[in-house]
CSV table of C-alpha atoms in Angstrom, one decimal:
chain,number,residue,atom,x,y,z
K,76,MET,CA,-3.8,37.1,1.2
K,77,LYS,CA,-4.4,35.0,-2.4
K,78,THR,CA,-2.7,36.9,-4.6
K,79,LEU,CA,0.8,36.3,-2.3
K,80,ILE,CA,0.1,32.5,-2.1
K,81,LYS,CA,-0.6,32.9,-6.0
K,82,TYR,CA,2.4,34.1,-6.8
K,83,GLU,CA,4.9,32.3,-4.2
K,84,PHE,CA,2.4,29.6,-5.7
K,85,LEU,CA,3.7,30.3,-9.5
K,86,LYS,CA,7.1,31.3,-8.3
K,87,ILE,CA,7.5,27.6,-7.1
K,88,LEU,CA,5.8,26.5,-10.7
K,89,ARG,CA,8.2,28.4,-12.7
K,90,LYS,CA,11.7,27.3,-11.7
K,91,LYS,CA,13.0,25.5,-14.0
K,92,SER,CA,14.2,22.7,-11.1
K,93,THR,CA,10.8,22.4,-10.2
K,94,PHE,CA,10.2,21.3,-13.9
K,95,ILE,CA,13.4,19.1,-13.9
K,96,VAL,CA,12.5,17.4,-10.8
K,97,MET,CA,8.4,16.5,-11.2
K,98,ALA,CA,9.3,15.2,-14.8
K,99,VAL,CA,12.0,12.8,-13.2
K,100,SER,CA,9.5,11.8,-10.8
K,101,LEU,CA,6.6,11.1,-12.9
K,102,LEU,CA,8.8,9.2,-15.2
K,103,LEU,CA,10.3,7.0,-12.5
K,104,THR,CA,6.5,6.3,-11.1
K,105,ALA,CA,5.5,5.6,-14.6
K,106,PHE,CA,7.9,2.5,-14.7
K,107,LEU,CA,7.6,1.2,-11.8
K,108,PHE,CA,4.3,0.8,-11.9
K,109,GLY,CA,4.1,0.3,-15.9
K,110,LEU,CA,7.1,-2.7,-15.0
K,111,PRO,CA,4.3,-5.6,-13.5
K,112,VAL,CA,2.6,-4.6,-17.0
K,113,LEU,CA,5.6,-5.2,-19.4
K,114,GLN,CA,7.1,-8.4,-17.5
K,115,HIS,CA,3.7,-9.5,-16.7
K,116,GLN,CA,3.2,-13.1,-18.5
K,117,THR,CA,1.0,-15.8,-18.4
K,118,TYR,CA,1.0,-19.4,-20.0
K,119,ASP,CA,-1.5,-22.3,-22.2
K,120,GLU,CA,-0.9,-25.0,-23.7
K,121,ASN,CA,1.3,-23.6,-26.5
K,122,GLY,CA,3.5,-21.6,-24.3
K,123,VAL,CA,4.3,-18.2,-22.8
K,124,ILE,CA,1.3,-15.3,-23.6
K,125,LYS,CA,2.7,-11.9,-22.5
K,126,GLY,CA,2.3,-8.4,-22.6
K,127,SER,CA,-1.6,-7.5,-22.9
K,128,ARG,CA,-2.2,-11.0,-24.5
K,129,GLY,CA,-1.4,-12.2,-21.2
K,130,ILE,CA,-3.4,-9.8,-19.7
K,131,ALA,CA,-6.6,-10.0,-22.2
K,132,TYR,CA,-6.3,-14.4,-21.5
K,133,ASP,CA,-5.7,-14.2,-17.9
K,134,LYS,CA,-9.1,-11.7,-17.8
K,135,ALA,CA,-11.2,-13.8,-19.7
K,136,GLN,CA,-10.5,-17.3,-17.9
K,137,ALA,CA,-11.0,-15.3,-14.6
K,138,GLU,CA,-14.4,-14.3,-15.5
K,139,GLU,CA,-16.1,-17.3,-15.4
K,140,LEU,CA,-15.0,-17.4,-12.1
K,141,SER,CA,-16.8,-14.2,-10.6
K,142,VAL,CA,-19.1,-16.2,-8.1
K,143,PRO,CA,-19.5,-15.9,-4.8
K,144,LEU,CA,-17.4,-18.6,-2.4
K,145,THR,CA,-20.5,-20.2,-0.9
K,146,GLU,CA,-19.6,-23.6,1.2
K,147,GLU,CA,-21.0,-25.3,-1.7
K,148,TYR,CA,-18.9,-23.9,-4.7
K,149,ILE,CA,-15.6,-24.7,-2.7
K,150,ALA,CA,-16.2,-28.9,-1.7
K,151,GLU,CA,-17.9,-28.3,-5.0
K,152,THR,CA,-14.4,-27.0,-6.3
K,153,ILE,CA,-12.5,-29.1,-4.1
K,154,ARG,CA,-13.7,-32.7,-4.4
K,155,GLY,CA,-13.4,-31.1,-8.3
K,156,TYR,CA,-9.7,-31.1,-8.4
K,157,GLN,CA,-9.5,-34.2,-6.0
K,158,GLN,CA,-11.6,-36.5,-8.5
K,159,LEU,CA,-8.8,-35.9,-10.9
K,160,PHE,CA,-6.0,-37.2,-9.0
K,161,GLU,CA,-8.0,-40.5,-9.4
K,162,ASP,CA,-7.2,-41.1,-12.8
K,163,HIS,CA,-3.4,-41.9,-13.3
K,164,ASN,CA,-3.3,-40.5,-16.8
K,165,ASN,CA,-3.8,-36.7,-15.1
K,166,VAL,CA,-0.7,-37.4,-12.4
K,167,GLY,CA,2.7,-36.3,-12.3
K,168,PHE,CA,5.2,-37.5,-9.6
K,169,ASP,CA,8.7,-35.5,-9.1
K,170,GLY,CA,9.7,-38.0,-6.7
K,171,SER,CA,8.3,-35.6,-2.9
K,172,GLU,CA,4.7,-34.8,-4.6
K,173,LYS,CA,1.9,-35.4,-6.7
K,174,PHE,CA,0.8,-33.2,-9.3
K,175,ILE,CA,-1.9,-32.5,-12.0
K,176,ILE,CA,-0.6,-32.8,-15.9
K,177,GLY,CA,-1.7,-32.7,-19.0
K,178,ASP,CA,-5.1,-31.6,-20.3
K,179,ALA,CA,-6.5,-31.9,-17.0
K,180,TYR,CA,-4.5,-29.6,-15.7
K,181,TRP,CA,-5.0,-26.6,-18.5
K,182,ASN,CA,-8.7,-27.1,-18.0
K,183,PHE,CA,-9.1,-27.5,-14.6
K,184,VAL,CA,-6.0,-26.4,-12.9
K,185,ALA,CA,-4.6,-24.0,-15.1
K,186,PRO,CA,-8.0,-21.5,-14.9
K,187,ARG,CA,-8.4,-22.0,-10.9
K,188,GLU,CA,-5.1,-22.0,-10.0
K,189,LYS,CA,-5.4,-18.8,-8.2
K,190,LEU,CA,-8.2,-19.4,-6.5
K,191,LEU,CA,-7.2,-23.0,-5.6
K,192,SER,CA,-4.3,-21.4,-3.9
K,193,MET,CA,-6.6,-18.9,-1.6
K,194,ILE,CA,-8.9,-21.9,-0.6
K,195,ALA,CA,-5.6,-24.2,0.0
K,196,ALA,CA,-3.8,-21.6,2.0
K,197,ASN,CA,-7.4,-20.9,4.5
K,198,TYR,CA,-6.8,-24.3,6.1
K,199,ASP,CA,-2.5,-24.1,6.1
K,200,GLU,CA,-1.4,-23.0,10.1
K,201,PRO,CA,-0.6,-19.7,10.9
K,202,GLY,CA,2.7,-18.8,8.8
K,203,GLU,CA,2.5,-21.9,6.6
K,204,ASN,CA,2.0,-21.8,2.6
K,205,THR,CA,1.9,-25.4,1.4
K,206,GLY,CA,0.2,-24.3,-1.7
K,207,TYR,CA,-3.0,-26.1,-3.6
K,208,ASN,CA,-0.8,-29.6,-3.5
K,209,LYS,CA,-2.7,-30.1,0.0
K,210,LEU,CA,-6.4,-29.8,-0.5
K,211,PRO,CA,-6.2,-33.5,-2.0
K,212,GLU,CA,-5.3,-34.8,1.4
K,213,LEU,CA,-8.4,-33.4,2.8
K,214,ASP,CA,-11.3,-34.6,4.1
K,215,MET,CA,-14.4,-34.1,2.2
K,216,THR,CA,-16.9,-36.3,3.9
K,217,ASP,CA,-18.8,-33.2,5.9
K,218,GLY,CA,-18.6,-30.4,3.1
K,219,ALA,CA,-15.9,-27.6,3.2
K,220,ASP,CA,-15.8,-26.0,7.1
K,221,PHE,CA,-14.8,-23.2,5.0
K,222,TYR,CA,-15.3,-20.0,7.3
K,223,GLN,CA,-15.0,-22.2,10.4
K,224,THR,CA,-11.9,-23.3,9.5
K,225,ARG,CA,-11.0,-19.4,8.4
K,226,GLU,CA,-12.8,-18.6,12.6
K,227,HIS,CA,-10.5,-20.7,13.9
K,228,LYS,CA,-7.2,-19.9,12.3
K,229,ILE,CA,-7.8,-16.3,12.8
K,230,GLU,CA,-8.6,-17.7,17.0
K,231,SER,CA,-5.1,-18.8,16.3
K,232,ILE,CA,-3.6,-15.7,15.3
K,233,LEU,CA,-4.9,-13.7,17.6
K,234,ASN,CA,-3.7,-16.1,21.1
K,235,ASP,CA,-0.6,-16.9,19.6
K,236,PRO,CA,1.7,-15.9,22.7
K,237,SER,CA,4.1,-13.8,20.6
K,238,ARG,CA,1.8,-11.8,19.5
K,239,LYS,CA,0.9,-10.3,23.1
K,240,MET,CA,-2.3,-9.1,22.6
K,241,SER,CA,-4.1,-7.8,25.0
K,242,ASP,CA,-7.9,-9.1,25.8
K,243,ALA,CA,-9.5,-5.9,24.5
K,244,GLN,CA,-7.1,-5.7,21.5
K,245,LYS,CA,-7.9,-9.3,20.5
K,246,GLU,CA,-11.7,-8.3,21.1
K,247,TYR,CA,-10.8,-5.5,18.9
K,248,TRP,CA,-10.4,-7.6,15.5
K,249,LYS,CA,-12.7,-10.5,16.5
K,250,ASN,CA,-15.4,-7.5,16.3
K,251,ILE,CA,-13.9,-6.2,13.1
K,252,SER,CA,-13.2,-9.4,11.3
K,253,ASP,CA,-17.0,-10.2,12.0
K,254,LYS,CA,-17.8,-7.2,10.0
K,255,ILE,CA,-17.1,-9.1,7.0
K,256,ASN,CA,-19.3,-9.9,4.5
K,257,ILE,CA,-19.7,-14.3,3.9
K,258,PRO,CA,-20.1,-15.9,1.5
K,259,LEU,CA,-17.1,-13.5,0.1
K,260,GLN,CA,-17.5,-12.6,-3.9
K,261,TYR,CA,-14.5,-13.9,-5.3
K,262,GLY,CA,-13.3,-12.1,-9.1
K,263,TYR,CA,-10.8,-11.0,-11.4
K,264,TYR,CA,-8.3,-7.6,-9.5
K,265,GLY,CA,-5.1,-7.5,-10.7
K,266,GLY,CA,-5.6,-4.4,-10.8
K,267,TRP,CA,-5.5,-3.5,-7.6
K,268,GLU,CA,-4.0,-6.4,-6.8
K,269,ILE,CA,-0.6,-4.6,-8.4
K,270,ILE,CA,-1.6,-1.0,-6.6
K,271,ILE,CA,-2.5,-2.3,-3.4
K,272,SER,CA,1.1,-4.1,-3.1
K,273,SER,CA,3.1,-1.3,-4.6
K,274,PHE,CA,2.2,1.8,-2.2
K,275,GLU,CA,6.4,2.0,-1.3
K,276,LEU,CA,7.0,2.5,-4.7
K,277,LEU,CA,5.1,6.4,-4.1
K,278,MET,CA,8.2,7.5,-1.7
K,279,PHE,CA,10.6,8.0,-4.1
K,280,ALA,CA,7.8,10.7,-5.4
K,281,LEU,CA,7.1,12.1,-2.4
K,282,LEU,CA,11.4,12.6,-2.2
K,283,CYS,CA,11.0,14.7,-4.9
K,284,ILE,CA,7.7,17.0,-3.7
K,285,CYS,CA,10.2,17.6,-0.8
K,286,ILE,CA,13.2,18.3,-3.4
K,287,VAL,CA,11.2,21.0,-4.7
K,288,ILE,CA,9.8,22.2,-1.8
K,289,ALA,CA,13.5,22.7,0.2
K,290,PRO,CA,14.7,25.5,-1.0
K,291,ILE,CA,11.4,27.7,0.4
K,292,PHE,CA,13.0,29.2,2.3
K,293,SER,CA,16.6,28.9,2.5
K,294,GLY,CA,16.7,29.6,-1.2
K,295,GLU,CA,15.7,32.9,-0.1
K,296,TYR,CA,19.2,32.5,2.4
K,297,GLN,CA,21.2,31.4,-0.6
K,298,ALA,CA,19.6,33.8,-2.5
K,299,LYS,CA,21.1,37.4,-0.1
K,300,THR,CA,17.4,38.3,-0.3
K,301,ASP,CA,16.0,36.9,3.0
K,302,ALA,CA,17.1,40.7,4.4
K,303,VAL,CA,14.3,42.1,1.0
K,304,ILE,CA,11.8,40.3,2.2
K,305,MET,CA,11.6,40.4,6.0
K,306,SER,CA,11.9,44.1,5.7
K,307,ALA,CA,8.8,44.3,3.4
K,308,ARG,CA,5.8,45.5,5.2
K,309,TYR,CA,4.4,41.3,5.5
K,310,GLY,CA,8.0,39.7,4.9
K,311,LYS,CA,7.1,38.6,9.0
K,312,THR,CA,3.7,38.3,8.9
K,313,LYS,CA,1.3,37.0,5.7
K,314,LEU,CA,4.4,36.6,3.5
K,315,ILE,CA,5.3,33.5,5.4
K,316,THR,CA,2.1,32.0,5.5
K,317,ALA,CA,2.0,32.0,2.4
K,318,LYS,CA,4.7,30.2,1.5
K,319,ILE,CA,4.2,27.9,3.3
K,320,ALA,CA,0.1,27.9,2.1
K,321,ALA,CA,1.9,27.2,-1.3
K,322,SER,CA,3.8,24.4,-0.7
K,323,PHE,CA,1.2,22.5,0.5
K,324,ILE,CA,-0.5,23.1,-2.2
K,325,PHE,CA,2.1,22.8,-5.3
K,326,ALA,CA,2.1,19.2,-2.5
K,327,ALA,CA,-1.0,18.3,-3.2
K,328,ILE,CA,-1.8,18.5,-6.9
K,329,ALA,CA,1.7,16.9,-7.0
K,330,PHE,CA,0.4,14.4,-5.4
K,331,ILE,CA,-2.3,13.9,-7.2
K,332,VAL,CA,-0.9,13.8,-10.5
K,333,HIS,CA,1.1,11.2,-9.2
K,334,ILE,CA,-1.8,9.0,-7.8
K,335,LEU,CA,-3.3,9.2,-11.1
K,336,VAL,CA,-0.5,8.3,-12.9
K,337,ALA,CA,0.6,5.4,-10.3
K,338,CYS,CA,-3.3,3.8,-10.9
K,339,GLY,CA,-4.1,4.5,-14.3
K,340,ILE,CA,-1.3,2.3,-16.0
K,341,PRO,CA,-2.2,-0.8,-13.6
K,342,LEU,CA,-5.9,0.6,-14.6
K,343,THR,CA,-5.9,0.9,-17.8
K,344,ALA,CA,-3.7,-2.0,-18.8
K,345,PHE,CA,-5.8,-4.7,-16.4
K,346,GLY,CA,-9.0,-2.9,-16.0
K,347,PHE,CA,-10.7,-1.8,-13.2
K,348,SER,CA,-12.4,-5.1,-12.5
K,349,GLY,CA,-12.2,-6.5,-8.5
K,350,TRP,CA,-12.7,-2.5,-7.3
K,351,ASN,CA,-15.8,-3.6,-5.3
K,352,LEU,CA,-14.5,-7.3,-4.0
K,353,PRO,CA,-13.5,-8.0,-0.7
K,354,LEU,CA,-9.5,-8.3,1.1
K,355,GLN,CA,-10.3,-11.6,2.0
K,356,ILE,CA,-10.5,-13.0,-1.6
K,357,ALA,CA,-6.5,-11.9,-1.1
K,358,GLY,CA,-6.2,-13.5,1.4
K,359,THR,CA,-8.9,-14.7,3.9
K,360,THR,CA,-7.2,-14.0,6.8
K,361,ILE,CA,-6.8,-10.3,6.4
K,362,PRO,CA,-9.3,-8.7,9.0
K,363,TYR,CA,-10.1,-5.4,7.7
K,364,PRO,CA,-13.8,-5.8,6.4
K,365,LEU,CA,-13.1,-3.6,2.8
K,366,THR,CA,-12.8,-3.8,-0.9
K,367,PHE,CA,-10.6,-2.9,-2.6
K,368,PHE,CA,-11.0,0.6,-3.7
K,369,LYS,CA,-11.7,1.3,0.0
K,370,ALA,CA,-8.7,0.0,1.0
K,371,PHE,CA,-7.0,2.2,-1.5
K,372,LEU,CA,-8.2,5.0,-1.0
K,373,ILE,CA,-7.9,4.8,2.5
K,374,ASN,CA,-3.8,3.9,2.1
K,375,SER,CA,-3.7,6.6,-0.3
K,376,GLY,CA,-4.6,8.7,2.8
K,377,VAL,CA,-2.2,7.9,5.0
K,378,ILE,CA,0.6,8.6,2.4
K,379,PHE,CA,-0.8,11.9,2.0
K,380,LEU,CA,-0.7,12.5,5.5
K,381,ILE,CA,3.1,11.4,5.3
K,382,LEU,CA,3.4,13.5,2.5
K,383,MET,CA,1.8,16.6,4.8
K,384,ALA,CA,4.4,15.8,7.6
K,385,MET,CA,7.7,15.7,5.0
K,386,ILE,CA,6.7,19.0,3.7
K,387,SER,CA,6.0,20.4,7.3
K,388,LEU,CA,9.5,19.3,8.2
K,389,THR,CA,10.9,20.1,4.8
K,390,LEU,CA,9.6,23.9,5.6
K,391,PHE,CA,11.1,23.5,9.3
K,392,LEU,CA,14.5,22.4,7.9
K,393,SER,CA,14.6,24.8,5.3
K,394,ALA,CA,13.6,27.5,8.0
K,395,LYS,CA,16.6,26.2,10.0
K,396,MET,CA,19.0,26.0,7.4
K,397,LYS,CA,21.2,27.9,5.0
K,398,SER,CA,21.1,25.4,2.4
K,399,PRO,CA,18.0,23.2,0.6
K,400,TYR,CA,21.1,20.8,0.1
K,401,THR,CA,21.6,19.9,4.0
K,402,VAL,CA,17.9,19.6,4.0
K,403,LEU,CA,18.0,16.9,1.8
K,404,ILE,CA,21.4,15.5,4.1
K,405,VAL,CA,18.9,15.5,6.8
K,406,LEU,CA,15.5,14.0,4.8
K,407,VAL,CA,17.0,11.4,2.1
K,408,PRO,CA,17.9,9.1,5.7
K,409,ILE,CA,14.6,9.7,7.0
K,410,ILE,CA,12.8,8.6,4.2
K,411,PHE,CA,15.3,5.6,2.6
K,412,ILE,CA,17.5,4.1,5.7
K,413,PRO,CA,14.4,2.3,7.0
K,414,MET,CA,14.1,0.7,3.7
K,415,PHE,CA,17.2,-1.7,4.0
K,416,LEU,CA,15.4,-2.3,8.5
K,417,THR,CA,13.3,-5.2,8.1
K,418,PRO,CA,10.2,-6.0,11.3
K,419,ASN,CA,11.0,-9.2,13.4
K,420,GLY,CA,7.3,-9.1,14.1
K,421,THR,CA,4.1,-7.0,15.0
K,422,THR,CA,4.9,-5.8,18.7
K,423,GLY,CA,7.6,-4.2,20.4
K,424,ILE,CA,9.5,-0.3,19.8
K,425,TYR,CA,11.9,-1.1,17.7
K,426,ASN,CA,8.5,-3.2,15.4
K,427,LEU,CA,6.4,-0.1,16.3
K,428,ILE,CA,8.5,2.2,15.6
K,429,LEU,CA,10.0,0.8,12.0
K,430,LEU,CA,6.3,0.0,10.8
K,431,LEU,CA,5.8,4.1,11.4
K,432,LEU,CA,8.4,5.3,9.7
K,433,PRO,CA,7.2,6.8,6.2
K,434,TYR,CA,8.7,3.6,4.1
K,435,ARG,CA,7.2,1.0,5.7
K,436,ALA,CA,4.8,3.7,7.1
K,437,SER,CA,3.3,3.7,3.6
K,438,MET,CA,2.9,-0.2,3.2
K,439,PRO,CA,-1.2,-1.0,4.3
K,440,GLU,CA,0.5,-4.2,5.9
K,441,LEU,CA,-3.4,-5.6,5.6
K,442,SER,CA,-2.5,-9.2,6.7
K,443,LYS,CA,-1.0,-7.9,9.7
K,444,TYR,CA,-2.6,-7.5,12.9
K,445,ILE,CA,-0.6,-4.4,14.2
K,446,SER,CA,-2.4,-2.0,16.5
K,447,CYS,CA,-2.1,-0.3,19.7
K,448,GLN,CA,-3.9,-0.3,23.2
K,449,PHE,CA,-4.0,3.6,25.4
K,450,GLY,CA,-6.2,3.1,27.8
K,451,GLY,CA,-9.3,1.3,26.6
K,452,MET,CA,-8.6,2.8,23.2
K,453,VAL,CA,-7.8,0.8,20.7
K,454,LEU,CA,-5.9,1.7,17.3
K,455,ASN,CA,-4.9,-0.1,14.2
K,456,VAL,CA,-2.6,0.6,12.1
K,457,PHE,CA,-4.3,3.5,9.9
K,458,ALA,CA,-5.5,5.1,12.7
K,459,MET,CA,-1.6,5.0,14.3
K,460,ARG,CA,-0.3,6.1,11.2
K,461,ALA,CA,-2.6,9.1,10.7
K,462,ILE,CA,-2.9,10.3,14.3
K,463,LEU,CA,0.6,10.3,13.8
K,464,TYR,CA,1.4,12.5,10.4
K,465,ALA,CA,-1.1,14.4,11.4
K,466,ALA,CA,0.3,15.5,14.8
K,467,LEU,CA,3.6,15.8,12.7
K,468,THR,CA,1.8,18.5,11.1
K,469,ALA,CA,1.0,20.5,13.4
K,470,ILE,CA,3.4,20.4,15.6
K,471,LEU,CA,6.3,21.1,12.5
K,472,ILE,CA,4.0,24.0,10.5
K,473,PRO,CA,4.3,26.5,13.4
K,474,LEU,CA,8.2,25.6,13.5
K,475,ALA,CA,8.5,26.2,10.3
K,476,TRP,CA,6.4,30.0,11.0
K,477,PHE,CA,8.1,31.2,13.0
K,478,GLY,CA,12.0,29.3,12.8
K,479,PHE,CA,11.8,31.3,9.2
K,480,LYS,CA,10.3,35.1,11.4
K,481,LYS,CA,13.2,34.6,13.9
K,482,HIS,CA,15.5,34.1,11.6
K,483,GLN,CA,18.7,36.2,12.2
K,484,ILE,CA,20.0,38.0,9.1
K,485,SER,CA,23.6,37.5,8.1
K,486,ALA,CA,25.3,41.2,7.5
């Protein structure tokens, strides 16, 4: 059996089309995940700083802000920002709002701009984004009350009537959120931010892997070799299993290579810093008690399951259709039509289907409280996606196997 699997695997690998498709796929992945590196720019008092110099400048400034976000530290930061407005030489006005200018901006605000935005967002109402210029309006007489405000905001999200959450779902999310370690640890997470926000770009790689697998059965029909295979000793048993196994082995290896390219470029440029920091420094109401690295692993696992289901579907279609091109005509719309559709919320059949389709399912949706209840059990979006695509894989593999076995050889 191992010999047959090895033979089928090498058969996939030695095709010229495999090399071309994988080369294009890897180059496209490298380009898409490298684009934020090429386009990165920041500013100092002398003007714009681009590329690697800009990244190094941002990292150097961020190193000084690697601190626990205690109530005292947050209150001190907000008061420090508020005090800048007491000197009119520090203040500019555009007709609608005041803002800090000059040395006060470059020395205090610029290095803390991301931190100030994160702190200010915590005080916004759900769905609002007013920016850190609202911080001067906060009453700091009794301190920042940062984490209490966060809890109240989460309560507001959970009790929003438009979300139509059951009591069990509300309790689930409250229990999940309560596991987050307080105070939050702040720091630099530039590379991980790019990866977490760009997962859906891997769908191009998944399609290319499916393109390579598409001829696994239908290619035999086209080449008129199906009759030879069916008449062979193990043609209707072990050889079919070997083809399926080789397809999954190739897909798994190709996926790992693409993940290494996709992650390697931003992490090489921006560094590994931030892998152990909590997701909440990117949004305080993110409910999952995960670090950036754990979130990366979980969503990568979900995308891997999506790939396994897509390969299973590809094998099933390949066993049923006479041409690999027909297989792709079915696959491409399934993958890319959802790109042009936007959820209008987190509840309802339309939104649920859209969030579970391959393209949207590749997005972690970390800040959204997406869940489904089945009896007394509540599942979050990661669990729903994992179960769905694992089940589809388990269903489609036997269908592909029997689809080729029952194939009627044309005269």
